[in-house]
Tab-separated table of C-alpha atoms in Angstrom:
chain	number	residue	atom	x	y	z
A	1	MET	CA	0.144	-0.028	0.133
A	2	GLU	CA	1.343	3.698	-0.742
A	3	LEU	CA	0.355	7.107	-0.002
A	4	ARG	CA	2.671	8.604	-2.492
A	5	ALA	CA	3.713	9.234	-6.027
A	6	LEU	CA	5.476	5.619	-5.897
A	7	PRO	CA	4.586	2.190	-6.775
A	8	SER	CA	0.861	1.809	-8.016
A	9	GLN	CA	0.889	-1.809	-6.279
A	10	PHE	CA	-1.677	-3.638	-8.232
A	11	SER	CA	-2.731	-4.199	-11.689
A	12	PHE	CA	-5.580	-6.138	-13.264
A	13	SER	CA	-5.683	-7.603	-16.471
A	14	THR	CA	-8.774	-6.196	-17.770
A	15	PRO	CA	-7.801	-2.404	-19.351
A	16	PRO	CA	-8.510	0.504	-17.071
A	17	PRO	CA	-11.955	2.244	-18.794
A	18	THR	CA	-11.188	5.294	-21.228
A	19	ALA	CA	-11.882	8.503	-20.397
A	20	SER	CA	-14.833	8.607	-22.347
A	21	THR	CA	-16.512	5.402	-20.262
A	22	ALA	CA	-15.352	7.080	-16.896
A	23	THR	CA	-17.182	10.162	-17.814
A	24	ALA	CA	-20.365	8.279	-18.704
A	25	THR	CA	-20.665	6.001	-15.991
A	26	MET	CA	-20.022	9.219	-13.897
A	27	ALA	CA	-23.138	11.222	-15.457
A	28	SER	CA	-25.284	8.131	-15.389
A	29	LEU	CA	-24.494	7.837	-11.303
A	30	THR	CA	-25.304	11.723	-11.168
A	31	GLY	CA	-28.568	11.648	-13.363
A	32	ALA	CA	-29.787	8.141	-11.194
A	33	ALA	CA	-28.801	9.955	-8.234
A	34	THR	CA	-31.172	13.342	-9.278
A	35	SER	CA	-34.057	11.192	-10.256
A	36	ARG	CA	-34.015	9.433	-7.292
A	37	LEU	CA	-34.884	12.594	-5.628
A	38	LEU	CA	-37.540	13.606	-7.907
A	39	PRO	CA	-40.362	11.569	-6.560
A	40	SER	CA	-39.311	12.336	-2.900
A	41	ALA	CA	-39.250	16.064	-3.413
A	42	SER	CA	-43.006	15.927	-5.281
A	43	ARG	CA	-44.241	14.102	-2.642
A	44	ALA	CA	-42.917	16.404	0.121
A	45	ARG	CA	-43.958	19.387	-1.813
A	46	LEU	CA	-47.553	17.663	-2.286
A	47	SER	CA	-48.118	16.772	1.744
A	48	LEU	CA	-46.659	20.203	3.040
A	49	SER	CA	-49.372	21.868	4.453
A	50	SER	CA	-50.799	24.371	7.598
A	51	SER	CA	-50.592	20.806	9.299
A	52	SER	CA	-47.445	19.578	8.038
A	53	SER	CA	-45.739	18.134	11.263
A	54	PRO	CA	-42.221	19.094	12.934
A	55	ALA	CA	-40.986	15.647	11.617
A	56	SER	CA	-42.132	16.404	7.946
A	57	LEU	CA	-40.365	19.672	7.846
A	58	SER	CA	-37.218	18.260	8.862
A	59	SER	CA	-37.221	15.725	5.906
A	60	LEU	CA	-37.844	18.724	3.863
A	61	ARG	CA	-34.814	20.269	4.831
A	62	CYS	CA	-33.076	17.728	4.302
A	63	LEU	CA	-34.259	17.324	0.626
A	64	ARG	CA	-33.519	20.952	-0.042
A	65	GLY	CA	-30.195	20.519	1.335
A	66	SER	CA	-29.357	17.237	-0.864
A	67	SER	CA	-29.320	18.448	-4.065
A	68	PRO	CA	-29.391	21.715	-5.743
A	69	LEU	CA	-32.173	20.597	-8.178
A	70	VAL	CA	-34.344	19.580	-5.347
A	71	SER	CA	-33.465	22.696	-3.994
A	72	ARG	CA	-34.617	24.997	-6.471
A	73	LEU	CA	-38.369	22.886	-6.386
A	74	PHE	CA	-38.738	24.625	-3.317
A	75	LEU	CA	-36.932	28.069	-3.665
A	76	ASN	CA	-40.379	30.077	-4.261
A	77	GLN	CA	-42.683	27.313	-2.373
A	78	ARG	CA	-45.016	29.532	0.248
A	79	ARG	CA	-44.095	28.736	3.504
A	80	PRO	CA	-47.878	27.882	5.254
A	81	SER	CA	-48.099	29.513	9.115
A	82	MET	CA	-48.022	27.597	11.528
A	83	HIS	CA	-47.832	27.498	15.246
A	84	LEU	CA	-46.457	24.776	16.777
A	85	SER	CA	-45.552	24.491	21.013
A	86	ALA	CA	-42.609	23.776	22.150
A	87	ALA	CA	-43.595	20.739	23.870
A	88	LEU	CA	-45.236	19.999	20.572
A	89	TYR	CA	-41.967	20.399	18.234
A	90	SER	CA	-39.301	18.524	21.294
A	91	GLY	CA	-41.629	15.879	21.561
A	92	VAL	CA	-41.468	14.523	18.147
A	93	ALA	CA	-38.116	13.335	17.014
A	94	SER	CA	-36.394	15.138	13.882
A	95	PRO	CA	-35.027	12.428	10.868
A	96	LYS	CA	-31.266	12.887	10.377
A	97	CYS	CA	-30.114	13.702	7.024
A	98	ALA	CA	-26.994	11.956	6.452
A	99	ALA	CA	-24.612	11.400	3.372
A	100	SER	CA	-24.662	7.941	3.692
A	101	ASP	CA	-27.257	5.416	4.524
A	102	PRO	CA	-25.747	2.762	7.690
A	103	GLU	CA	-27.959	-0.183	5.787
A	104	GLN	CA	-25.945	0.326	2.604
A	105	LEU	CA	-22.629	0.739	4.359
A	106	LYS	CA	-22.929	-2.661	5.380
A	107	GLY	CA	-24.052	-4.110	2.682
A	108	ALA	CA	-21.145	-2.636	0.727
A	109	ARG	CA	-18.729	-3.846	3.438
A	110	GLU	CA	-19.724	-7.258	2.523
A	111	GLU	CA	-19.487	-7.125	-1.437
A	112	ILE	CA	-16.326	-5.133	-0.621
A	113	LYS	CA	-15.283	-8.872	1.381
A	114	GLU	CA	-16.424	-11.131	-1.575
A	115	LEU	CA	-14.216	-8.917	-3.826
A	116	LEU	CA	-11.151	-9.649	-1.658
A	117	LYS	CA	-11.431	-13.114	-1.722
A	118	THR	CA	-11.563	-13.345	-5.697
A	119	LYS	CA	-9.485	-10.529	-6.586
A	120	PHE	CA	-6.545	-10.033	-4.450
A	121	CYS	CA	-6.699	-6.462	-4.576
A	122	HIS	CA	-6.006	-5.527	-1.044
A	123	PRO	CA	-3.394	-3.268	-1.633
A	124	ILE	CA	-5.177	-1.612	-4.251
A	125	LEU	CA	-8.149	-0.571	-2.137
A	126	VAL	CA	-6.109	0.584	0.746
A	127	ARG	CA	-4.335	2.560	-1.796
A	128	LEU	CA	-7.081	4.002	-3.039
A	129	GLY	CA	-8.816	5.237	0.651
A	130	TRP	CA	-4.973	6.786	1.419
A	131	HIS	CA	-4.832	8.919	-1.920
A	132	ASP	CA	-8.147	10.219	-0.975
A	133	ALA	CA	-7.266	11.463	2.458
A	134	GLY	CA	-4.003	12.204	1.844
A	135	THR	CA	-4.287	15.603	-0.310
A	136	TYR	CA	-5.153	17.447	3.184
A	137	ASN	CA	-3.721	20.465	4.307
A	138	LYS	CA	-4.368	21.509	7.411
A	139	ASN	CA	-3.298	25.017	6.750
A	140	ILE	CA	-6.402	25.268	4.410
A	141	GLU	CA	-9.634	25.622	6.439
A	142	GLU	CA	-12.279	25.351	4.053
A	143	TRP	CA	-14.049	22.705	2.515
A	144	PRO	CA	-13.189	21.339	0.082
A	145	LYS	CA	-10.016	23.270	-0.508
A	146	ARG	CA	-8.467	21.492	1.686
A	147	GLY	CA	-8.617	18.692	0.108
A	148	GLY	CA	-8.664	15.061	2.071
A	149	ALA	CA	-11.467	12.399	2.486
A	150	ASN	CA	-13.570	14.081	0.073
A	151	GLY	CA	-14.611	11.402	-3.023
A	152	SER	CA	-13.101	13.851	-4.969
A	153	LEU	CA	-10.203	11.027	-6.666
A	154	ARG	CA	-12.835	9.706	-8.606
A	155	PHE	CA	-13.020	12.785	-11.108
A	156	GLU	CA	-10.443	11.816	-14.218
A	157	ILE	CA	-8.402	14.761	-12.917
A	158	GLU	CA	-7.455	13.853	-10.015
A	159	LEU	CA	-7.141	10.348	-11.355
A	160	LYS	CA	-4.252	11.298	-14.231
A	161	HIS	CA	-1.763	12.749	-11.041
A	162	ALA	CA	1.473	11.006	-11.647
A	163	ALA	CA	0.569	9.478	-7.476
A	164	ASN	CA	-2.281	7.813	-8.478
A	165	ALA	CA	-1.490	5.663	-12.001
A	166	GLY	CA	-3.322	2.603	-11.596
A	167	LEU	CA	-5.936	3.965	-8.874
A	168	VAL	CA	-8.400	3.793	-12.073
A	169	ASN	CA	-8.312	-0.173	-11.795
A	170	ALA	CA	-9.336	0.712	-8.256
A	171	LEU	CA	-12.423	2.288	-9.118
A	172	LYS	CA	-13.359	0.279	-11.687
A	173	LEU	CA	-13.255	-2.739	-9.178
A	174	LEU	CA	-16.227	-0.809	-7.217
A	175	GLU	CA	-18.184	0.382	-8.988
A	176	PRO	CA	-21.063	-2.746	-8.898
A	177	ILE	CA	-20.500	-1.866	-5.765
A	178	LYS	CA	-21.686	2.106	-5.806
A	179	GLU	CA	-24.397	1.196	-8.114
A	180	LYS	CA	-25.655	-1.463	-6.209
A	181	TYR	CA	-25.764	0.485	-2.740
A	182	PRO	CA	-25.959	4.499	-4.320
A	183	SER	CA	-26.764	5.930	-0.703
A	184	VAL	CA	-22.912	5.601	0.120
A	185	THR	CA	-21.051	8.270	-0.934
A	186	TYR	CA	-17.428	7.992	-2.640
A	187	ALA	CA	-15.743	9.382	-0.341
A	188	ASP	CA	-17.211	6.462	2.544
A	189	LEU	CA	-17.017	4.083	0.018
A	190	PHE	CA	-12.986	4.652	-0.062
A	191	GLN	CA	-11.948	4.486	3.064
A	192	LEU	CA	-15.123	1.866	3.871
A	193	ALA	CA	-12.902	-0.455	1.097
A	194	SER	CA	-9.551	0.713	2.597
A	195	ALA	CA	-9.778	-0.499	6.225
A	196	THR	CA	-11.772	-3.538	5.631
A	197	ALA	CA	-8.882	-4.372	2.934
A	198	ILE	CA	-6.703	-4.044	6.157
A	199	GLU	CA	-9.157	-6.163	8.282
A	200	GLU	CA	-9.705	-8.965	5.845
A	201	GLY	CA	-5.863	-9.040	5.659
A	202	GLY	CA	-5.536	-9.751	8.785
A	203	GLY	CA	-4.177	-6.666	10.309
A	204	PRO	CA	-6.582	-4.557	13.310
A	205	LYS	CA	-9.784	-3.612	13.310
A	206	ILE	CA	-9.976	0.567	12.613
A	207	PRO	CA	-12.449	2.376	14.648
A	208	MET	CA	-13.970	4.190	11.530
A	209	LYS	CA	-16.886	6.456	11.388
A	210	TYR	CA	-18.969	7.073	8.133
A	211	GLY	CA	-20.899	10.159	6.634
A	212	ARG	CA	-18.507	12.077	4.640
A	213	VAL	CA	-19.426	14.082	1.975
A	214	ASP	CA	-18.861	14.029	-1.633
A	215	VAL	CA	-17.406	16.972	-3.452
A	216	SER	CA	-19.610	17.223	-6.653
A	217	LYS	CA	-17.466	17.956	-9.005
A	218	PRO	CA	-14.323	17.794	-11.122
A	219	GLU	CA	-13.299	21.332	-10.299
A	220	GLU	CA	-13.403	21.053	-6.628
A	221	CYS	CA	-10.742	18.186	-6.661
A	222	PRO	CA	-7.294	19.370	-5.158
A	223	GLU	CA	-3.956	20.147	-7.297
A	224	GLU	CA	-1.776	17.899	-7.873
A	225	GLY	CA	1.560	17.593	-5.829
A	226	ARG	CA	-0.031	17.490	-2.073
A	227	LEU	CA	1.231	13.258	-2.274
A	228	PRO	CA	5.014	11.683	-0.847
A	229	ASP	CA	7.529	10.832	-3.545
A	230	ALA	CA	9.068	7.433	-3.026
A	231	GLY	CA	12.614	8.484	-3.756
A	232	PRO	CA	13.253	12.424	-2.883
A	233	PRO	CA	16.903	13.667	-2.161
A	234	SER	CA	15.685	14.066	1.499
A	235	PRO	CA	13.347	11.060	2.189
A	236	ALA	CA	12.799	12.371	6.113
A	237	ASP	CA	12.327	15.713	5.213
A	238	HIS	CA	10.443	14.964	2.762
A	239	LEU	CA	8.022	12.368	4.484
A	240	ARG	CA	7.549	14.992	7.515
A	241	GLU	CA	6.971	18.158	5.015
A	242	VAL	CA	3.823	16.501	3.924
A	243	PHE	CA	2.756	14.366	6.772
A	244	TYR	CA	2.981	17.263	9.084
A	245	ARG	CA	1.084	19.023	6.297
A	246	MET	CA	-2.022	16.509	7.599
A	247	GLY	CA	-0.976	16.975	10.520
A	248	LEU	CA	0.522	13.389	11.390
A	249	ASN	CA	3.013	12.991	13.665
A	250	ASP	CA	6.828	10.842	12.979
A	251	LYS	CA	4.749	7.817	15.336
A	252	GLU	CA	2.117	8.264	11.871
A	253	ILE	CA	4.037	8.625	9.899
A	254	VAL	CA	6.036	5.110	11.028
A	255	ALA	CA	3.318	3.256	11.674
A	256	LEU	CA	1.034	4.090	8.537
A	257	SER	CA	4.509	3.408	6.613
A	258	GLY	CA	4.127	-0.159	7.872
A	259	ALA	CA	0.775	-0.689	5.680
A	260	HIS	CA	3.439	-1.775	3.268
A	261	THR	CA	3.601	-5.275	4.650
A	262	LEU	CA	0.419	-4.962	1.799
A	263	GLY	CA	1.276	-4.971	-2.177
A	264	ARG	CA	3.879	-4.436	-4.753
A	265	SER	CA	5.725	-1.842	-6.754
A	266	ARG	CA	5.499	-2.159	-10.944
A	267	PRO	CA	8.434	-0.428	-12.825
A	268	GLU	CA	6.103	0.141	-15.607
A	269	ARG	CA	3.636	2.247	-13.157
A	270	SER	CA	6.357	4.595	-11.188
A	271	GLY	CA	9.631	3.725	-11.956
A	272	TRP	CA	10.223	1.566	-8.844
A	273	GLY	CA	11.030	-2.072	-8.368
A	274	LYS	CA	11.783	-4.979	-10.486
A	275	PRO	CA	9.418	-6.449	-13.324
A	276	GLU	CA	8.240	-9.659	-11.645
A	277	THR	CA	10.104	-11.773	-8.339
A	278	LYS	CA	9.807	-15.305	-6.704
A	279	TYR	CA	7.166	-14.086	-4.425
A	280	THR	CA	5.407	-12.515	-7.252
A	281	LYS	CA	5.283	-14.300	-10.452
A	282	ASP	CA	2.851	-16.440	-10.223
A	283	GLY	CA	0.884	-14.159	-8.494
A	284	PRO	CA	-2.261	-14.416	-6.588
A	285	GLY	CA	-4.110	-12.360	-8.173
A	286	ALA	CA	-1.786	-10.854	-11.705
A	287	PRO	CA	1.551	-11.643	-11.814
A	288	GLY	CA	4.738	-9.473	-11.261
A	289	GLY	CA	5.903	-6.512	-9.350
A	290	GLN	CA	7.919	-6.768	-6.808
A	291	SER	CA	7.139	-6.841	-3.348
A	292	TRP	CA	8.354	-5.089	0.027
A	293	THR	CA	7.479	-8.663	2.326
A	294	VAL	CA	7.086	-12.794	1.387
A	295	GLN	CA	3.293	-12.479	2.095
A	296	TRP	CA	2.381	-9.302	0.591
A	297	LEU	CA	-1.383	-10.055	1.110
A	298	LYS	CA	-1.490	-10.711	4.457
A	299	PHE	CA	-1.111	-7.515	6.749
A	300	ASP	CA	1.615	-7.865	9.773
A	301	ASN	CA	4.555	-6.597	10.845
A	302	SER	CA	7.146	-8.244	8.442
A	303	TYR	CA	7.501	-4.794	7.035
A	304	PHE	CA	9.524	-3.720	9.463
A	305	LYS	CA	11.532	-6.705	9.891
A	306	ASP	CA	12.187	-7.039	6.232
A	307	ILE	CA	13.154	-3.237	6.050
A	308	LYS	CA	15.321	-4.076	9.119
A	309	GLU	CA	17.392	-6.700	7.928
A	310	GLN	CA	17.442	-5.976	4.176
A	311	ARG	CA	18.809	-9.448	3.927
A	312	ASP	CA	16.504	-10.288	0.614
A	313	GLU	CA	17.167	-8.535	-2.977
A	314	ASN	CA	13.848	-9.942	-4.207
A	315	LEU	CA	12.205	-7.451	-1.537
A	316	LEU	CA	11.726	-4.244	-2.042
A	317	VAL	CA	13.249	-1.208	-0.214
A	318	LEU	CA	12.502	2.442	-0.753
A	319	PRO	CA	14.858	5.340	0.079
A	320	THR	CA	11.796	6.372	1.950
A	321	ASP	CA	11.293	2.562	3.754
A	322	GLY	CA	15.244	2.396	4.493
A	323	VAL	CA	15.358	6.064	6.364
A	324	LEU	CA	12.462	4.834	9.068
A	325	PHE	CA	15.899	2.858	10.381
A	326	GLU	CA	18.215	5.205	9.754
A	327	ASP	CA	16.809	8.934	10.777
A	328	PRO	CA	16.596	9.044	15.396
A	329	SER	CA	12.977	9.897	15.662
A	330	PHE	CA	11.654	7.238	13.103
A	331	LYS	CA	13.567	4.806	13.980
A	332	VAL	CA	12.543	4.705	18.001
A	333	TYR	CA	9.154	3.779	16.335
A	334	ALA	CA	10.253	1.448	13.427
A	335	GLU	CA	12.307	-1.327	16.187
A	336	LYS	CA	9.492	-0.669	18.450
A	337	TYR	CA	6.784	-2.214	15.415
A	338	ALA	CA	10.046	-4.652	14.692
A	339	GLU	CA	9.643	-6.356	17.665
A	340	ASP	CA	6.358	-5.728	19.061
A	341	GLN	CA	3.328	-6.719	16.165
A	342	GLU	CA	0.330	-6.057	18.985
A	343	ALA	CA	2.213	-1.989	19.608
A	344	PHE	CA	2.260	-2.216	15.445
A	345	PHE	CA	-1.372	-2.787	15.240
A	346	LYS	CA	-2.437	-0.801	18.146
A	347	ASP	CA	-0.513	2.438	16.963
A	348	TYR	CA	-1.433	1.898	12.958
A	349	ALA	CA	-5.559	1.410	13.316
A	350	GLU	CA	-5.358	4.834	15.106
A	351	ALA	CA	-3.485	6.246	13.009
A	352	HIS	CA	-5.156	4.844	9.860
A	353	ALA	CA	-8.969	6.087	11.591
A	354	LYS	CA	-7.052	9.654	11.604
A	355	LEU	CA	-6.143	9.622	8.635
A	356	SER	CA	-9.263	8.343	6.746
A	357	ASN	CA	-10.839	11.432	8.626
A	358	LEU	CA	-8.867	14.333	7.108
A	359	GLY	CA	-10.398	16.856	5.494
A	360	ALA	CA	-14.151	15.253	5.723
A	361	LYS	CA	-17.074	16.769	5.876
A	362	PHE	CA	-19.855	14.689	7.898
A	363	ASP	CA	-23.101	14.585	7.906
A	364	PRO	CA	-24.280	14.279	10.730
A	365	PRO	CA	-21.534	15.888	11.918
A	366	GLU	CA	-20.480	13.292	14.699
A	367	GLY	CA	-20.430	10.684	11.745
A	368	ILE	CA	-22.060	7.004	11.532
A	369	VAL	CA	-20.417	4.130	13.317
A	370	ILE	CA	-21.305	0.780	11.804
A	371	ASP	CA	-19.216	-1.580	13.549
A	372	GLY	CA	-20.943	-4.569	15.747
A	373	LYS	CA	-18.353	-6.073	18.182
A	374	ALA	CA	-17.903	-9.047	15.861
A	375	ALA	CA	-14.067	-9.044	14.577
A	376	PRO	CA	-13.249	-9.609	10.861
A	377	GLU	CA	-13.177	-13.099	9.656
A	378	LYS	CA	-9.910	-15.496	10.425
A	379	PHE	CA	-7.157	-14.612	8.413
A	380	VAL	CA	-5.954	-17.178	5.963
A	381	ALA	CA	-3.125	-16.893	3.872
A	382	ALA	CA	-3.579	-16.583	0.498
A	383	THR	CA	-1.700	-19.238	-1.904
A	384	TYR	CA	1.475	-17.199	-3.022
A	385	SER	CA	4.352	-18.127	-5.296
A	386	SER	CA	7.161	-20.672	-4.232
A	387	GLY	CA	9.798	-18.501	-3.457
A	388	LYS	CA	11.769	-20.994	-5.805
A	389	ASP	CA	13.511	-19.214	-8.410
């Protein structure tokens, strides 16, 4: 997994969609969403009367805030005069507007689990969520100019950023789920997929919340250049420059780097890594690329152990990986995680959740929690290449 202009860690045999196909898909989704809203709006307008209940008025406000088209339906509506007592108003539970529907979020999560079992796409889904959130700039207050987890990565202009090479494949994998669960925002879907991939790969449970609002047009995408590079002249300084801008610290930088235990780098996309190794030549999934770890679909602390030892030429070590054991501050955490997987899991789960919320605008403001108490299924390693040359 990677949050930078480096390795796109997963590829698929199916060619990526053309720009026109992607545009058509987005247009059809937008049109479908609008058409679903109109009947509800019409019903709300017809039922509006002097006897309207506070609950119906709250629903109406939800409709007005949900779509510019819906809002225009009510701009010239004459508001009836009503006299509601405080007791009556407080006695009615007002429905909440929400960016995503909790039940659809749960359904989408189950679909993602099935997708992971058949496509082995854990790394690219983690990367998708990271790259949508990782554009956040803590120095910009205004949403969506501040970047962050807002679903902007679905637009072609941002998908074409060099750091996002190959992520169109992740979007293509998730589009059928988005179509099946239209009341889940793209921003939530990307972060849901990322967290689920970590958990289903054997990693820790991520304390996620949902309800992220989507940006609505490509003009709201962040400018290119906010994501990290793989081989900067001064790796430690570069990592701090990028992650400090997001409001993250050294511990979180090192913990998040540990997600490289998943995935591979493909030189045809990033210029880094080998075309294939003894660990990747036969898959699982599309063969090829160079991985950071031997079992590159299993989430554990192998990344830190392998980076520290650097004994296997088949495993990838980027400048921004090696510096974790060279920089004095980074090294404290890297050494700790190499020895203590439980400590790594704890710090990683907290850092991942924090990253997934960066820059997001939540509706409702407190977010939506869908996690029950059930733990993810016990991890079973995929069938890897034999490791024999």
